[in-house]
Coordinates of C-alpha atoms and ligand atoms in Angstrom, one line a residue:
Chain A
M91 CA 0.1 0.3 -0.1
T92 CA 2.9 2.6 0.6
G93 CA 6.6 2.7 -0.5
A94 CA 7.2 -0.3 1.2
T95 CA 11.3 -0.8 1.2
E96 CA 12.1 -4.8 0.6
A97 CA 15.4 -6.4 0.2
T98 CA 16.4 -8.1 -2.5
A99 CA 16.8 -11.7 -1.9
G100 CA 20.1 -13.4 -2.8
A101 CA 20.6 -12.7 -6.9
S102 CA 23.8 -11.2 -6.4
P103 CA 26.1 -10.9 -3.5
A104 CA 26.4 -7.2 -2.2
P105 CA 29.1 -5.9 -1.3
E106 CA 30.9 -5.6 2.0
G107 CA 28.2 -3.1 3.6
R108 CA 25.5 -2.3 1.3
R109 CA 22.2 -3.1 0.6
K110 CA 20.3 -3.5 -2.2
E111 CA 16.8 -1.9 -1.6
R112 CA 13.8 -2.0 -3.1
L113 CA 11.1 1.2 -3.4
D114 CA 7.8 2.0 -4.5
R115 CA 7.8 4.8 -7.1
G116 CA 5.4 7.3 -5.3
L117 CA 3.1 7.7 -8.7
K118 CA 2.3 4.0 -8.2
V119 CA 1.0 4.4 -4.3
R120 CA -0.6 7.8 -5.8
T121 CA -2.1 5.7 -8.7
E122 CA -4.0 3.3 -6.2
G123 CA -6.1 2.4 -3.5
L124 CA -8.1 5.3 -2.3
Y125 CA -6.5 8.4 -4.1
A126 CA -8.0 9.5 -6.8
V127 CA -6.4 10.1 -10.5
N128 CA -5.9 13.1 -11.1
S129 CA -3.3 14.2 -13.7
Y130 CA -2.0 13.2 -17.1
R131 CA 0.8 12.0 -15.5
E132 CA -0.8 9.7 -13.8
I133 CA -3.0 8.7 -15.6
T134 CA -1.0 7.8 -18.2
Y135 CA 1.3 5.9 -15.7
L136 CA -1.6 3.7 -15.5
V137 CA -3.4 3.2 -18.8
G138 CA 0.4 3.1 -20.4
P139 CA 0.9 -0.5 -20.2
R140 CA -3.0 -1.4 -21.0
L141 CA -2.9 0.8 -24.2
L142 CA 0.6 -0.9 -25.5
L143 CA -0.5 -4.1 -25.1
I144 CA -3.8 -3.2 -27.3
L145 CA -1.7 -1.2 -30.0
G146 CA 0.7 -4.4 -29.4
L147 CA -2.0 -6.9 -30.7
A148 CA -3.4 -4.7 -33.0
V149 CA -0.4 -4.0 -35.2
L150 CA 1.3 -7.4 -34.8
P151 CA -0.7 -9.4 -38.0
L152 CA 1.0 -6.6 -40.1
L153 CA 4.4 -6.6 -38.9
L154 CA 4.2 -10.6 -39.5
P155 CA 6.6 -11.5 -42.7
N156 CA 4.4 -14.3 -44.6
L157 CA 0.8 -16.0 -44.2
Y158 CA 3.2 -18.9 -42.5
W159 CA 3.2 -16.9 -39.3
Q160 CA 0.5 -15.5 -39.5
R161 CA -1.3 -18.8 -39.2
V162 CA 1.4 -19.3 -36.5
L163 CA -0.3 -16.1 -35.0
C164 CA -3.4 -17.9 -35.2
V165 CA -3.0 -21.0 -33.1
A166 CA -0.9 -19.1 -31.0
G167 CA -4.2 -16.4 -29.9
A168 CA -5.8 -20.2 -29.4
Y169 CA -3.2 -21.6 -26.8
A170 CA -2.8 -18.2 -25.3
L171 CA -7.1 -19.0 -24.6
L172 CA -6.0 -21.9 -23.5
A173 CA -4.1 -20.4 -21.1
I174 CA -5.8 -17.3 -19.9
S175 CA -8.5 -20.0 -18.6
F176 CA -6.2 -22.4 -16.8
D177 CA -4.5 -18.9 -15.0
F178 CA -8.4 -18.0 -14.2
L179 CA -9.4 -21.0 -13.2
A180 CA -6.3 -21.8 -11.3
N181 CA -5.9 -18.6 -9.3
Y182 CA -8.9 -17.2 -9.4
V183 CA -11.7 -20.1 -8.4
G184 CA -9.2 -22.9 -6.8
L185 CA -9.5 -25.9 -10.0
V186 CA -6.4 -26.2 -11.3
C187 CA -7.4 -28.1 -14.3
V188 CA -5.3 -30.4 -16.3
G189 CA -7.6 -30.4 -19.0
G190 CA -7.7 -28.0 -21.8
A191 CA -7.8 -30.6 -24.5
F192 CA -11.1 -31.3 -23.2
M193 CA -12.2 -28.0 -23.8
T194 CA -11.0 -27.8 -27.1
G195 CA -12.8 -30.7 -28.4
V196 CA -15.5 -30.4 -26.8
G197 CA -16.5 -26.8 -28.2
G198 CA -14.3 -27.9 -31.6
F199 CA -16.8 -30.7 -31.9
T200 CA -19.7 -28.4 -31.2
A201 CA -19.2 -25.6 -33.2
G202 CA -18.0 -28.3 -36.4
I203 CA -21.0 -30.3 -36.2
F204 CA -23.3 -27.0 -36.0
T205 CA -21.0 -26.1 -39.3
Y206 CA -20.7 -29.3 -40.8
Y207 CA -24.2 -31.4 -41.0
L208 CA -26.2 -28.3 -40.5
H209 CA -24.6 -25.8 -42.7
V210 CA -24.6 -23.3 -40.0
P211 CA -22.7 -19.9 -41.1
W212 CA -19.5 -19.9 -39.2
P213 CA -19.6 -16.7 -36.6
I214 CA -23.1 -18.6 -34.9
S215 CA -20.9 -21.7 -35.1
I216 CA -18.3 -20.8 -33.2
L217 CA -20.9 -18.3 -30.5
L218 CA -22.6 -22.0 -29.9
G219 CA -19.7 -24.1 -29.7
T220 CA -18.6 -21.5 -26.8
V221 CA -21.5 -20.9 -25.5
L222 CA -22.9 -24.2 -25.3
G223 CA -19.5 -26.3 -25.2
A224 CA -18.5 -24.9 -22.3
A225 CA -22.1 -25.3 -20.2
L226 CA -21.6 -29.5 -21.6
V227 CA -17.9 -29.3 -19.9
T228 CA -19.2 -27.5 -16.9
L229 CA -22.0 -30.3 -17.3
I230 CA -19.8 -33.2 -17.3
W231 CA -17.1 -32.1 -14.4
L232 CA -19.9 -31.1 -12.0
P233 CA -19.6 -34.6 -10.5
S234 CA -15.8 -33.7 -9.8
L235 CA -16.2 -30.1 -8.7
P236 CA -16.0 -30.8 -5.1
L237 CA -12.7 -32.8 -5.8
R238 CA -9.3 -30.9 -4.1
G239 CA -6.2 -29.8 -5.9
I240 CA -4.4 -32.7 -7.4
Y241 CA -7.9 -35.5 -7.6
F242 CA -9.4 -32.8 -9.9
A243 CA -6.6 -31.6 -11.7
I244 CA -5.9 -35.6 -12.4
L245 CA -9.6 -36.4 -13.5
T246 CA -9.7 -33.4 -16.0
F247 CA -6.3 -34.7 -17.6
M248 CA -8.1 -37.9 -18.2
F249 CA -11.1 -36.8 -20.1
P250 CA -9.4 -35.4 -23.1
F251 CA -8.0 -39.8 -23.6
L252 CA -10.9 -40.6 -22.8
A253 CA -13.3 -38.6 -25.5
R254 CA -10.8 -39.1 -27.9
G255 CA -11.0 -43.1 -27.4
V256 CA -15.0 -42.9 -27.2
I257 CA -14.7 -41.0 -30.7
L258 CA -11.9 -43.6 -32.0
A259 CA -13.7 -46.8 -30.6
L260 CA -17.6 -45.9 -31.7
G261 CA -16.0 -44.7 -35.0
I262 CA -18.7 -41.4 -34.8
L263 CA -17.6 -37.8 -35.4
G264 CA -15.8 -38.9 -38.2
G265 CA -13.5 -41.6 -35.9
T266 CA -10.0 -41.6 -36.8
E267 CA -10.1 -40.0 -39.7
G268 CA -12.2 -36.9 -39.0
L269 CA -14.7 -34.5 -40.6
G270 CA -13.7 -32.4 -43.8
P271 CA -13.7 -29.8 -44.8
V272 CA -15.6 -27.5 -42.1
A273 CA -16.5 -24.2 -44.0
G274 CA -14.6 -21.9 -42.5
M275 CA -13.4 -18.2 -42.3
D276 CA -11.1 -18.5 -44.7
N277 CA -9.2 -14.7 -44.6
I278 CA -6.2 -14.7 -42.3
W279 CA -7.1 -11.1 -41.2
I280 CA -10.3 -12.5 -40.2
E281 CA -8.2 -15.2 -38.4
N282 CA -5.5 -13.2 -37.0
Y283 CA -8.2 -10.2 -36.0
L284 CA -11.3 -12.8 -34.6
V285 CA -8.7 -14.5 -32.5
I286 CA -7.0 -11.1 -31.2
V287 CA -10.2 -9.3 -29.8
V288 CA -11.4 -12.3 -28.3
L289 CA -7.5 -12.2 -26.5
L290 CA -8.5 -8.8 -25.6
V291 CA -12.1 -9.0 -24.3
A292 CA -10.6 -12.6 -22.5
V293 CA -8.2 -10.8 -21.0
F294 CA -10.0 -7.6 -19.7
G295 CA -13.1 -9.1 -19.0
L296 CA -11.7 -11.5 -16.1
R297 CA -9.3 -8.7 -14.8
R298 CA -12.4 -7.0 -14.6
L299 CA -14.6 -10.1 -13.0
V300 CA -12.2 -10.9 -10.3
G301 CA -12.2 -7.6 -9.1
E302 CA -16.3 -7.6 -9.0
D303 CA -18.3 -8.9 -6.3
A304 CA -19.1 -12.1 -8.8
G305 CA -15.3 -12.5 -9.1
I306 CA -14.4 -12.3 -5.2
V307 CA -16.6 -14.6 -4.4
L308 CA -14.4 -17.2 -6.8
R309 CA -11.5 -15.8 -4.8
G310 CA -13.3 -15.8 -1.7
V311 CA -13.4 -20.5 -2.9
K312 CA -9.8 -20.3 -3.4
D313 CA -8.7 -19.2 -0.7
N314 CA -11.2 -20.9 2.1
D315 CA -14.6 -22.5 0.8
M316 CA -15.3 -23.0 4.6
A317 CA -15.8 -19.7 5.3
V318 CA -18.1 -19.3 1.9
Q319 CA -20.2 -22.4 3.4
A320 CA -20.5 -20.8 6.2
S321 CA -21.7 -17.7 4.7
G322 CA -24.8 -19.3 2.8
I323 CA -23.2 -19.9 -0.2
S324 CA -22.7 -23.0 -2.9
V325 CA -19.6 -23.6 -3.2
T326 CA -20.0 -26.3 -5.8
R327 CA -22.8 -23.9 -7.6
T328 CA -19.7 -21.3 -7.0
K329 CA -16.8 -23.4 -8.8
A330 CA -20.0 -24.6 -11.1
K331 CA -20.4 -20.6 -12.4
G332 CA -16.7 -20.3 -12.5
L333 CA -15.9 -22.7 -14.8
F334 CA -18.7 -22.4 -17.5
I335 CA -16.5 -19.0 -17.6
G336 CA -13.4 -20.4 -17.9
S337 CA -14.6 -22.7 -20.5
L338 CA -15.8 -20.6 -22.7
A339 CA -12.2 -19.1 -23.1
G340 CA -11.1 -22.4 -23.4
C341 CA -14.2 -23.5 -26.1
F342 CA -13.4 -20.7 -28.3
A343 CA -10.3 -21.7 -28.7
G344 CA -11.5 -24.8 -30.1
A345 CA -14.4 -23.6 -31.9
Y346 CA -11.7 -21.8 -33.4
I347 CA -9.2 -24.5 -35.2
V348 CA -11.8 -26.1 -36.7
H349 CA -12.7 -23.6 -38.4
L350 CA -9.4 -22.4 -38.8
Y351 CA -8.2 -25.9 -40.5
N352 CA -11.5 -26.9 -41.7
F353 CA -11.4 -29.8 -40.2
M354 CA -12.2 -31.3 -36.6
G355 CA -11.0 -34.7 -35.7
T356 CA -10.0 -36.2 -32.0
S357 CA -6.2 -34.0 -33.0
L358 CA -8.9 -31.3 -31.0
F359 CA -8.0 -33.8 -27.9
A360 CA -4.6 -33.7 -28.2
T361 CA -2.4 -33.4 -24.6
D362 CA -0.7 -29.9 -26.4
Y363 CA -3.4 -27.9 -25.8
S364 CA -3.6 -29.3 -22.1
I365 CA 0.3 -28.8 -21.2
L366 CA 1.2 -25.8 -23.4
P367 CA -1.1 -23.5 -21.5
I368 CA 0.2 -24.6 -18.1
A369 CA 4.0 -24.1 -19.8
A370 CA 2.5 -20.6 -20.7
A371 CA 1.2 -19.9 -17.7
V372 CA 4.2 -20.5 -15.5
M373 CA 6.1 -18.8 -17.8
G374 CA 4.2 -15.1 -18.0
G375 CA 3.0 -15.4 -14.6
S376 CA -0.2 -17.2 -12.7
G377 CA -2.7 -15.2 -11.5
T378 CA -2.0 -11.9 -14.3
L379 CA -4.5 -13.5 -17.2
A380 CA -2.3 -11.2 -19.2
G381 CA 0.6 -12.8 -18.4
P382 CA -0.1 -16.6 -19.2
M383 CA -1.2 -15.1 -22.5
L384 CA 2.0 -13.0 -23.2
G385 CA 3.2 -16.3 -22.6
A386 CA 1.7 -18.3 -24.9
L387 CA 2.5 -15.8 -27.8
I388 CA 5.7 -16.0 -26.8
L389 CA 5.7 -20.3 -26.5
T390 CA 3.5 -21.4 -29.5
P391 CA 6.1 -19.8 -32.1
L392 CA 9.0 -20.9 -30.6
S393 CA 7.1 -24.5 -30.2
E394 CA 6.6 -24.0 -34.2
L395 CA 10.3 -23.9 -34.7
L396 CA 10.9 -27.1 -33.2
R397 CA 7.8 -28.3 -35.7
G398 CA 10.8 -30.1 -37.4
F399 CA 12.5 -32.4 -34.8
G400 CA 9.3 -34.2 -33.3
Q401 CA 9.0 -34.6 -29.3
L402 CA 11.8 -32.5 -29.2
R403 CA 8.6 -29.9 -28.8
V404 CA 7.7 -31.6 -25.5
V405 CA 11.4 -31.3 -24.0
L406 CA 10.5 -27.6 -24.9
Y407 CA 7.5 -27.2 -22.7
A408 CA 9.6 -29.3 -19.7
L409 CA 12.7 -26.8 -19.7
V410 CA 10.8 -23.7 -20.2
L411 CA 8.3 -25.3 -17.1
V412 CA 11.3 -26.1 -14.8
G413 CA 13.2 -23.1 -15.9
F414 CA 10.9 -20.6 -14.2
I415 CA 9.5 -22.6 -11.8
L416 CA 13.1 -22.6 -10.5
F417 CA 14.5 -19.6 -10.9
K418 CA 11.9 -17.7 -11.9
P419 CA 8.7 -18.5 -10.2
E420 CA 7.0 -15.4 -10.8
G421 CA 6.7 -15.3 -14.0
L422 CA 7.6 -12.6 -17.0
L423 CA 4.7 -10.6 -16.3
N424 CA 4.8 -10.4 -12.2
W425 CA 8.5 -9.9 -12.5
L426 CA 7.7 -6.6 -15.7
T427 CA 5.3 -5.0 -13.5
R428 CA 7.1 -5.3 -9.9
K429 CA 10.2 -3.2 -12.4
Y430 CA 7.5 -1.3 -13.6
H431 CA 6.1 0.1 -10.1
Q432 CA 9.9 -0.2 -8.1
F433 CA 12.9 1.3 -8.4
E434 CA 16.4 -0.4 -6.8
K435 CA 19.1 1.8 -4.9
W436 CA 22.0 1.2 -3.1
T437 CA 21.9 1.8 0.6
K438 CA 24.2 1.4 3.7
V439 CA 23.5 -0.5 6.2
Chain B
M11 CA -36.1 -13.8 28.1
N12 CA -38.7 -14.5 25.3
D13 CA -40.3 -18.6 24.6
E14 CA -40.1 -19.1 21.6
V15 CA -37.4 -22.2 20.8
I16 CA -34.8 -21.2 18.1
L17 CA -32.5 -24.6 18.4
E18 CA -33.6 -27.5 19.9
I19 CA -30.8 -30.5 20.4
K20 CA -31.8 -34.1 20.8
G21 CA -29.3 -36.8 22.1
L22 CA -27.0 -35.6 19.1
T23 CA -24.1 -37.9 19.0
K24 CA -20.7 -37.9 17.0
Q25 CA -18.0 -40.8 17.1
F26 CA -14.8 -40.5 14.8
G27 CA -13.5 -44.1 14.7
G28 CA -13.4 -45.6 18.2
V29 CA -13.5 -41.6 19.9
T30 CA -17.2 -40.3 20.9
A31 CA -16.6 -36.0 20.4
V32 CA -19.9 -35.9 21.2
N33 CA -22.0 -37.8 23.7
N34 CA -25.8 -38.1 23.6
V35 CA -26.6 -34.3 23.9
D36 CA -29.9 -32.3 24.5
L37 CA -30.1 -29.1 24.5
T38 CA -32.9 -26.1 24.3
L39 CA -32.2 -23.0 22.9
H40 CA -34.4 -19.7 23.5
R41 CA -34.3 -16.9 21.1
H42 CA -32.0 -14.0 22.2
D43 CA -30.7 -16.1 25.1
I44 CA -26.7 -16.0 25.1
L45 CA -25.5 -19.6 26.0
G46 CA -22.0 -20.1 27.4
V47 CA -20.2 -23.9 26.8
I48 CA -17.6 -25.0 28.5
G49 CA -15.3 -27.5 28.8
P50 CA -12.1 -28.6 29.2
N51 CA -9.7 -29.0 25.4
G52 CA -10.9 -31.8 23.5
S53 CA -14.7 -32.1 25.0
G54 CA -16.7 -31.5 21.5
K55 CA -16.9 -28.6 22.0
T56 CA -16.0 -27.3 18.2
T57 CA -17.5 -30.6 17.1
L58 CA -21.2 -29.6 18.6
V59 CA -20.6 -26.4 16.5
N60 CA -19.5 -28.4 13.4
L61 CA -22.7 -30.4 14.1
I62 CA -25.0 -27.8 14.7
T63 CA -23.7 -25.8 11.1
G64 CA -23.4 -29.0 9.3
F65 CA -20.0 -29.3 8.4
V66 CA -19.7 -32.7 10.4
K67 CA -22.9 -35.2 10.1
P68 CA -24.3 -36.6 12.8
T69 CA -23.4 -40.0 14.3
K70 CA -27.0 -40.0 16.1
G71 CA -29.4 -37.2 16.7
K72 CA -31.9 -34.6 15.5
I73 CA -31.2 -31.0 15.7
I74 CA -34.0 -28.7 14.8
Y75 CA -33.8 -25.1 14.1
L76 CA -37.0 -22.5 14.0
G77 CA -38.7 -25.9 13.7
H78 CA -37.5 -27.1 10.9
N79 CA -35.1 -30.4 10.9
I80 CA -32.0 -29.2 10.0
T81 CA -30.0 -32.9 10.6
G82 CA -27.5 -33.5 8.3
K83 CA -28.4 -30.2 5.7
T84 CA -25.4 -29.2 3.7
P85 CA -23.6 -26.0 5.4
H86 CA -24.8 -23.4 2.9
V87 CA -27.7 -24.2 4.2
I88 CA -28.1 -24.4 7.0
A89 CA -26.1 -21.1 7.2
D90 CA -28.7 -19.3 4.7
R91 CA -32.0 -20.1 7.2
G92 CA -29.9 -18.2 9.8
I93 CA -27.1 -19.9 12.2
A94 CA -23.1 -17.9 11.2
R95 CA -20.5 -18.9 12.9
T96 CA -16.9 -18.4 13.4
F97 CA -14.2 -20.6 13.3
Q98 CA -11.7 -21.3 16.2
V99 CA -8.5 -20.9 13.1
M100 CA -9.3 -18.1 11.3
R101 CA -8.4 -18.4 7.7
P102 CA -9.3 -15.0 6.3
Y103 CA -9.6 -14.5 2.8
A104 CA -5.9 -13.3 3.1
T105 CA -5.6 -11.5 -0.3
L106 CA -8.3 -10.0 -0.3
A107 CA -8.7 -6.2 1.7
A108 CA -10.4 -6.7 5.0
Y109 CA -13.5 -5.2 3.9
K110 CA -13.8 -6.8 1.4
N111 CA -13.7 -10.5 2.7
L112 CA -17.3 -8.9 3.4
I113 CA -18.3 -8.8 0.0
V114 CA -19.2 -13.1 0.0
P115 CA -21.6 -13.1 2.6
L116 CA -23.3 -9.3 1.7
S117 CA -23.2 -11.7 -1.9
S118 CA -24.8 -15.0 -0.5
P119 CA -28.6 -15.6 -1.5
R120 CA -29.8 -14.5 2.1
V121 CA -28.8 -11.0 2.1
K122 CA -30.6 -10.9 -1.2
R123 CA -34.0 -12.1 0.2
M124 CA -34.0 -10.4 3.5
V125 CA -33.1 -6.7 1.9
G126 CA -35.8 -7.9 -0.6
G127 CA -33.5 -6.3 -3.5
S128 CA -30.1 -4.9 -3.3
L129 CA -28.0 -3.7 -1.0
G130 CA -26.5 -1.1 -3.1
D131 CA -23.1 0.0 -2.1
R132 CA -22.0 -3.4 -0.5
D133 CA -18.3 -1.6 0.7
A134 CA -20.2 1.0 2.1
V135 CA -22.3 -1.5 4.0
A136 CA -19.3 -3.6 4.8
I137 CA -17.4 -1.4 6.5
D138 CA -19.9 -0.1 8.6
I139 CA -20.1 -3.9 10.1
L140 CA -16.4 -3.8 10.1
E141 CA -17.2 -0.5 12.5
E142 CA -19.8 -2.2 14.6
V143 CA -17.1 -4.7 16.5
G144 CA -14.0 -2.6 16.8
F145 CA -12.2 -1.5 12.9
E146 CA -11.2 2.2 13.3
R147 CA -12.3 3.5 10.1
D148 CA -10.4 6.7 10.5
A149 CA -7.5 4.9 10.9
Y150 CA -8.1 3.1 7.3
V151 CA -7.8 0.1 9.5
P152 CA -11.3 -1.7 7.2
Y153 CA -8.9 -1.3 3.9
K154 CA -6.7 -3.4 5.6
L155 CA -4.9 -6.2 3.3
A156 CA -6.6 -9.3 5.6
S157 CA -3.1 -11.3 5.7
S158 CA -2.1 -8.3 7.2
L159 CA -4.2 -8.0 10.4
P160 CA -3.7 -9.2 13.7
L161 CA -5.0 -11.5 15.7
G162 CA -7.3 -9.0 17.6
Y163 CA -8.4 -7.7 14.5
L164 CA -9.1 -11.5 12.7
K165 CA -10.9 -12.2 15.0
R166 CA -13.2 -9.1 15.0
L167 CA -13.6 -9.8 10.9
E168 CA -14.3 -13.8 12.0
L169 CA -17.2 -11.9 13.9
A170 CA -18.4 -9.5 11.5
R171 CA -18.4 -12.1 8.5
C172 CA -21.1 -13.3 10.3
L173 CA -23.2 -10.3 11.1
A174 CA -23.1 -9.7 7.5
L175 CA -24.6 -12.5 6.8
R176 CA -27.4 -10.8 9.2
P177 CA -28.4 -14.1 11.2
D178 CA -30.5 -14.6 13.6
L179 CA -28.2 -17.2 15.6
I180 CA -24.3 -16.5 16.3
I181 CA -22.0 -19.4 17.3
C182 CA -18.5 -18.1 18.1
D183 CA -15.6 -20.6 18.7
E184 CA -13.2 -18.7 21.3
V185 CA -13.6 -15.7 19.5
F186 CA -11.9 -14.1 23.0
S187 CA -9.1 -16.4 23.0
G188 CA -5.7 -14.8 22.4
L189 CA -6.4 -12.1 23.1
S190 CA -5.2 -9.0 25.5
M191 CA -7.3 -8.2 28.6
A192 CA -7.7 -4.9 26.6
E193 CA -9.0 -6.1 23.8
I194 CA -11.6 -8.7 25.5
A195 CA -12.6 -5.3 27.8
T196 CA -13.6 -3.8 24.3
M197 CA -14.7 -6.9 22.9
V198 CA -17.4 -7.6 26.0
P199 CA -19.6 -4.6 25.1
V200 CA -20.0 -5.1 21.3
M201 CA -21.3 -8.5 22.2
E202 CA -23.4 -7.1 24.9
R203 CA -25.0 -4.4 21.6
L204 CA -25.3 -7.8 19.5
H205 CA -27.5 -9.1 21.9
D206 CA -29.1 -6.0 22.3
A207 CA -30.0 -5.3 18.4
G208 CA -31.8 -9.3 19.3
L209 CA -29.2 -12.0 18.2
T210 CA -28.8 -15.3 20.0
I211 CA -25.9 -16.1 21.1
I212 CA -23.8 -19.9 21.8
M213 CA -20.7 -18.9 22.9
I214 CA -17.3 -21.0 23.4
E215 CA -15.0 -19.4 25.8
H216 CA -12.4 -19.9 28.4
R217 CA -12.5 -16.3 30.1
L218 CA -15.2 -18.1 32.8
R219 CA -15.4 -14.1 33.8
E220 CA -16.3 -12.3 31.0
L221 CA -18.6 -14.9 30.1
F222 CA -20.6 -15.7 32.6
R223 CA -20.9 -11.5 32.8
L224 CA -22.2 -12.0 29.3
A225 CA -24.7 -15.4 29.2
N226 CA -27.8 -15.9 30.9
R227 CA -27.3 -20.3 31.0
V228 CA -23.9 -22.2 31.1
I229 CA -23.6 -25.6 30.0
V230 CA -20.8 -27.3 30.8
L231 CA -18.6 -30.4 28.4
N232 CA -16.4 -33.0 29.5
F233 CA -15.6 -36.1 27.0
G234 CA -18.5 -35.0 25.1
S235 CA -21.0 -35.1 27.8
K236 CA -23.0 -32.8 29.2
I237 CA -22.1 -32.3 32.3
A238 CA -24.0 -29.3 33.9
D239 CA -26.7 -26.8 32.8
G240 CA -28.0 -24.0 34.8
V241 CA -27.6 -20.1 34.9
P242 CA -23.8 -19.1 35.9
A243 CA -24.4 -18.7 39.5
E244 CA -24.9 -22.1 39.7
V245 CA -23.1 -24.1 37.1
M246 CA -20.0 -22.2 38.9
E247 CA -20.3 -24.0 42.5
M248 CA -21.0 -27.4 40.8
E249 CA -18.8 -30.0 42.7
E250 CA -18.7 -31.9 38.7
V251 CA -18.1 -28.9 37.1
K252 CA -15.2 -28.1 39.3
A253 CA -13.9 -31.3 39.1
A254 CA -13.9 -31.6 35.6
Y255 CA -13.3 -28.3 34.4
M256 CA -10.8 -26.8 37.0
G257 CA -9.6 -29.4 38.9
T258 CA -7.0 -30.7 36.3
E259 CA -6.0 -27.6 35.1
A260 CA -5.6 -24.2 37.1
V261 CA -6.0 -22.1 34.0
P262 CA -7.6 -24.1 30.5
C263 CA -6.7 -22.7 27.7
Ligands
ADP711 N1 -12.5 -35.0 12.2 C1 -11.9 -34.9 13.0 N2 -11.5 -36.6 12.8 C2 -10.6 -37.5 14.5 N3 -11.9 -36.5 15.4 C3 -12.2 -36.0 15.9 C4 -12.1 -35.0 15.0 N4 -12.8 -33.4 15.4 C5 -12.9 -33.7 16.1 N5 -12.0 -35.2 17.0 C6 -11.8 -35.3 18.2 O1 -13.0 -35.0 19.2 C7 -12.4 -34.4 20.4 C8 -13.7 -33.6 20.6 O2 -12.7 -32.0 19.2 P1 -12.9 -30.6 19.7 O3 -14.7 -31.0 19.4 O4 -12.0 -29.9 18.7 O5 -12.8 -30.1 21.1 P2 -12.4 -28.8 21.6 O6 -13.3 -27.5 20.6 O7 -13.7 -29.1 23.1 O8 -11.1 -28.7 22.3 C9 -10.9 -34.8 20.6 O9 -10.8 -35.7 21.1 C10 -10.7 -34.5 18.9 O10 -9.4 -35.6 18.8
MG712 MG1 -12.5 -26.1 20.0

């Protein structure tokens, strides 16, 4: 709240008699909490990073050299939505969901069925895939919501394999072959900007939600679910609401991918959709929502470069995950935010 | 006191494996009572609270609240009916400011129902409630991060979280323990005001002097059984109570 000082931990060995101190910038204190913002400088300080994010994403497609990298941006956008979904569920609802691939699969097949069988126009299919898919995911995982921590994680991780197995064994929904062509967006600019707009809506929308009363109840469930029950609120119902909101992002990703590739098949349940978002979330900064998105936007192109090396991609995720957990557990965005708000100086002790 | 029975407990028993934590307890509570519950450590006081509030399911027995059988109901349903409780082990929503902790109960269906629509500015209501239990608004204490609050304020925050639910019955599990004499001296009038405002209160407390001043009735638990039930002055003098409660441990805590 105030300009608290804090000694740096570890890092470089401090010279005798001196110590590195971190101080909050005066502006940070002025622009948060009880104070009112009343100068251009303060407004810029607050709005600057947000504006940078919006403008950066807006010009990004224009800066890409060719169609190939524009396609990579689309895929990265889908992963970024999954990363945001993971971050929101893990840090604001207390559900560690390791089953992103189940969301892409359910969202993808739901949307794909509308387009492929019923010839519904793609924007409506994607919308239906997102909303109905999220409802379906929530319904299917409803019985597992009382499970805690690792048990919920394991269960959600198994679901994509289960769904894939059912489709392959019964030969339904295209079985091993998959179904196509699914009439898609078929315009790279629409494909790029659709995912960018949805990303911005997801990040800013969720960041706003977690600060509002409904979001505070969700966070309450994460912090202390017994106190929430003692306050006359059903924990299961609250978690279900949170899961539905988180699944919207994941199911959109699946619905979008189907209309990007003009194809739907069991690859929608691929384990990459479960794992990469977690690495991205850890790398970008847990609990920041925007950080995991940035993480995915960095990690996906990197993994794309390694496409020729097959399984090496998994090694990349693993290395990023382990590296950040060990050396920078706060993640990129938390680190950047700290640098933005604080300065360091040496003081005598 | 009022004659309306607010809570009736019949033959309530809870066994954890071989341990009988609560043993065949009967209890009738009238509206506007302040009931003190005392007993040595491990005598089943917290388990009794957990049974009434649904956090633990009884092995045997019945709990009737305002004429409804609430035995075996889930905690949020019981809270929704109007029974609020504090937790002996406090875990506030650490990442939130103190007043934001009250947003959870203030968003509950019960509160929505009781105010008949919108509460207006929930933040303002939350700060008013915190002020009632002794958070100094002028010193910006309600705005402090919950994780940074000292023990005394955490206990008050627990109490405030209960009040925000607009309960009829409030069960306080050792809200005075760990507090300094000065802090307790400020809490006693708070409890008196809540009682004057019409609340029925069950207080589990080791601080007998303050408890006996507040309570109009006291029960004593020992090894899960109720061994005494009466007005404070009588209970104080009973031989079994002296033996069970004060005999072995001079200063129970
Ligand atoms: N969840 C539980 N599982 C097993 N035993 C328990 C549990 N909760 C309480 N007990 C046992 O029940 C007895 C009563 O405990 P408790 O109600 O916490 O006592 P008090 O609050 O009076 O100190 C103790 O012997 C305790 O070990
Ligand atoms: Mg206890």
